[in-house]
Coordinates of C-alpha atoms in Angstrom, one line a residue:
F20 CA 112.0 -44.9 23.3
R21 CA 112.5 -41.3 22.3
G22 CA 114.2 -40.1 19.2
K23 CA 114.8 -41.4 15.8
R24 CA 113.8 -45.0 14.9
H25 CA 116.3 -46.7 12.7
R26 CA 115.2 -48.7 9.8
T27 CA 116.9 -52.0 9.5
A28 CA 117.3 -54.2 6.4
Q29 CA 117.7 -57.9 6.1
V30 CA 121.2 -58.5 4.8
S31 CA 121.7 -60.4 1.6
S32 CA 125.3 -61.4 1.7
P33 CA 128.1 -63.1 -0.1
L34 CA 129.0 -64.2 3.4
S35 CA 126.5 -67.0 3.2
A36 CA 125.6 -69.6 5.8
A37 CA 126.9 -73.1 5.5
P38 CA 124.4 -75.8 6.5
D39 CA 126.7 -77.7 8.9
A40 CA 128.5 -76.1 11.8
R41 CA 130.5 -77.8 14.5
D42 CA 130.0 -76.5 18.0
T43 CA 133.6 -76.3 19.2
L44 CA 135.4 -73.0 19.9
R45 CA 138.3 -73.6 17.5
T46 CA 138.8 -76.2 14.8
S47 CA 141.0 -76.7 11.8
D48 CA 140.0 -76.3 8.2
E49 CA 141.0 -78.7 5.4
R50 CA 144.5 -77.0 5.2
G51 CA 145.1 -77.5 8.9
S52 CA 144.7 -73.8 9.7
D53 CA 143.0 -72.7 12.9
V54 CA 139.3 -71.7 12.5
L55 CA 137.9 -69.3 15.1
K56 CA 134.2 -69.5 15.9
G57 CA 131.9 -66.9 17.1
S58 CA 128.2 -66.2 17.8
C59 CA 125.7 -63.6 18.9
L60 CA 124.3 -63.4 22.5
C61 CA 121.3 -65.6 21.7
G62 CA 123.4 -68.0 19.7
K63 CA 121.1 -67.9 16.6
I64 CA 123.9 -66.4 14.5
R65 CA 127.2 -68.3 14.3
Y66 CA 130.2 -67.7 12.2
E67 CA 133.7 -68.9 11.4
V68 CA 137.0 -67.0 10.7
S69 CA 139.5 -69.1 8.7
G70 CA 142.2 -66.6 8.1
P71 CA 144.4 -64.1 9.9
L72 CA 142.8 -61.3 11.8
G73 CA 144.1 -57.8 11.1
S74 CA 145.5 -55.7 13.9
I75 CA 143.2 -55.7 17.0
V76 CA 142.3 -52.3 18.2
Y77 CA 140.2 -50.7 20.9
C78 CA 137.9 -48.1 19.1
H79 CA 136.7 -45.2 21.1
C80 CA 134.7 -43.4 18.3
S81 CA 131.3 -42.2 19.3
Q82 CA 129.6 -44.5 16.7
C83 CA 131.2 -47.6 18.1
R84 CA 130.4 -46.5 21.6
K85 CA 126.8 -46.0 20.8
A86 CA 126.5 -49.2 18.7
S87 CA 127.9 -51.3 21.5
G88 CA 126.5 -49.4 24.5
S89 CA 130.0 -49.5 26.0
S90 CA 132.9 -47.1 26.4
F91 CA 134.8 -48.7 23.5
T92 CA 134.8 -51.7 21.1
T93 CA 137.4 -54.3 20.3
N94 CA 137.7 -54.8 16.5
A95 CA 139.8 -56.4 13.8
S96 CA 139.6 -56.6 10.1
I97 CA 139.1 -59.9 8.3
A98 CA 139.2 -60.6 4.6
V99 CA 135.7 -61.5 3.3
E100 CA 137.0 -64.8 1.9
H101 CA 138.0 -65.9 5.4
F102 CA 134.7 -65.1 7.1
R103 CA 131.5 -67.0 6.8
F104 CA 128.2 -67.4 8.6
T105 CA 127.6 -71.0 9.6
H106 CA 124.1 -70.5 11.0
G107 CA 121.5 -67.8 11.1
A108 CA 122.7 -65.5 8.4
E109 CA 119.1 -64.8 7.6
L110 CA 118.7 -63.1 11.0
L111 CA 121.4 -60.6 10.3
R112 CA 120.2 -57.0 10.1
E113 CA 122.1 -53.8 9.2
H114 CA 122.0 -50.2 10.0
A115 CA 123.6 -47.5 7.8
S116 CA 125.3 -45.5 10.5
S117 CA 126.9 -43.1 8.0
P118 CA 127.1 -43.0 4.2
G119 CA 128.8 -46.2 3.0
V120 CA 129.0 -47.8 6.5
R121 CA 126.7 -50.6 7.6
R122 CA 126.7 -52.0 11.1
C123 CA 125.4 -55.6 11.0
F124 CA 123.8 -57.2 14.1
C125 CA 121.6 -60.0 15.2
G126 CA 117.9 -59.1 14.6
E127 CA 116.9 -61.3 17.6
C128 CA 119.3 -60.2 20.4
G129 CA 120.9 -57.1 18.9
S130 CA 124.6 -58.3 19.2
P131 CA 126.8 -56.3 16.8
I132 CA 128.7 -58.8 14.6
I133 CA 130.5 -57.0 11.8
K134 CA 130.8 -53.6 10.1
R135 CA 130.9 -53.3 6.4
V136 CA 132.4 -50.3 4.6
D137 CA 131.5 -49.8 0.9
S138 CA 135.0 -48.4 0.2
S139 CA 136.6 -51.7 1.5
P140 CA 134.4 -54.4 0.0
D141 CA 137.0 -57.1 0.4
S142 CA 137.0 -57.0 4.2
V143 CA 134.7 -56.6 7.2
R144 CA 135.4 -55.3 10.7
L145 CA 134.7 -58.0 13.2
R146 CA 133.4 -57.3 16.7
L147 CA 135.8 -59.5 18.7
G148 CA 133.5 -59.6 21.7
T149 CA 131.4 -62.1 19.7
L150 CA 134.3 -64.6 19.4
D151 CA 133.7 -67.8 21.4
G152 CA 137.4 -68.3 22.1
D153 CA 140.8 -66.7 22.3
P154 CA 141.8 -65.0 19.0
G155 CA 145.5 -65.7 19.8
A156 CA 146.5 -62.0 19.6
K157 CA 146.2 -58.9 21.8
P158 CA 145.1 -55.4 21.0
V159 CA 147.8 -53.1 19.6
A160 CA 146.4 -49.6 20.1
H161 CA 143.5 -47.4 21.1
I162 CA 142.0 -45.4 18.2
F163 CA 139.8 -42.3 18.1
V164 CA 140.8 -41.5 21.7
G165 CA 139.7 -37.9 21.2
S166 CA 136.1 -39.2 21.2
R167 CA 136.5 -41.5 24.2
A168 CA 134.0 -41.6 27.0
P169 CA 135.0 -39.0 29.6
W170 CA 135.1 -41.6 32.4
T171 CA 137.5 -43.9 30.5
E172 CA 141.1 -43.8 31.7
L173 CA 143.7 -45.4 29.4
S174 CA 146.6 -46.7 31.4
D175 CA 147.5 -50.0 29.7
G176 CA 150.5 -48.4 27.8
L177 CA 149.2 -49.1 24.4
P178 CA 149.6 -46.4 21.7
Q179 CA 146.8 -43.9 21.5
R180 CA 145.7 -42.5 18.2
E181 CA 143.3 -39.7 17.4

């Protein structure tokens, strides 16, 4: 490859792994609330979401496009207390894509999992393409459309924000 090599760091995280994970796509926690499950491409990192997702958006910013290798990403915020790794947290790596922003991905297969922003330590941005099931909600908007890939046409009727 040409260009700059990115240094990656192993992530030490309060979002620690739990030793026992069930392999179903959606379960209920002890309060009876739905728990979403997700994983990376190779399946070595698995996680659970036990609380509500924030608004789901399609992000067209150049950093999300480059991090995903696609014309946009589908993301939602989740409170840190409602997100936990159930397997493979030690394989998570991160890249500081800009000051105070860390993109976390599987060190084995490269799947992007979450984004952490230092100015918002109580939440993470989840890459919804890594969910193993239906989140039960639909995207509400396209964001950073001024940076969208030139071949991308937006015709779904959702609001578009710069």
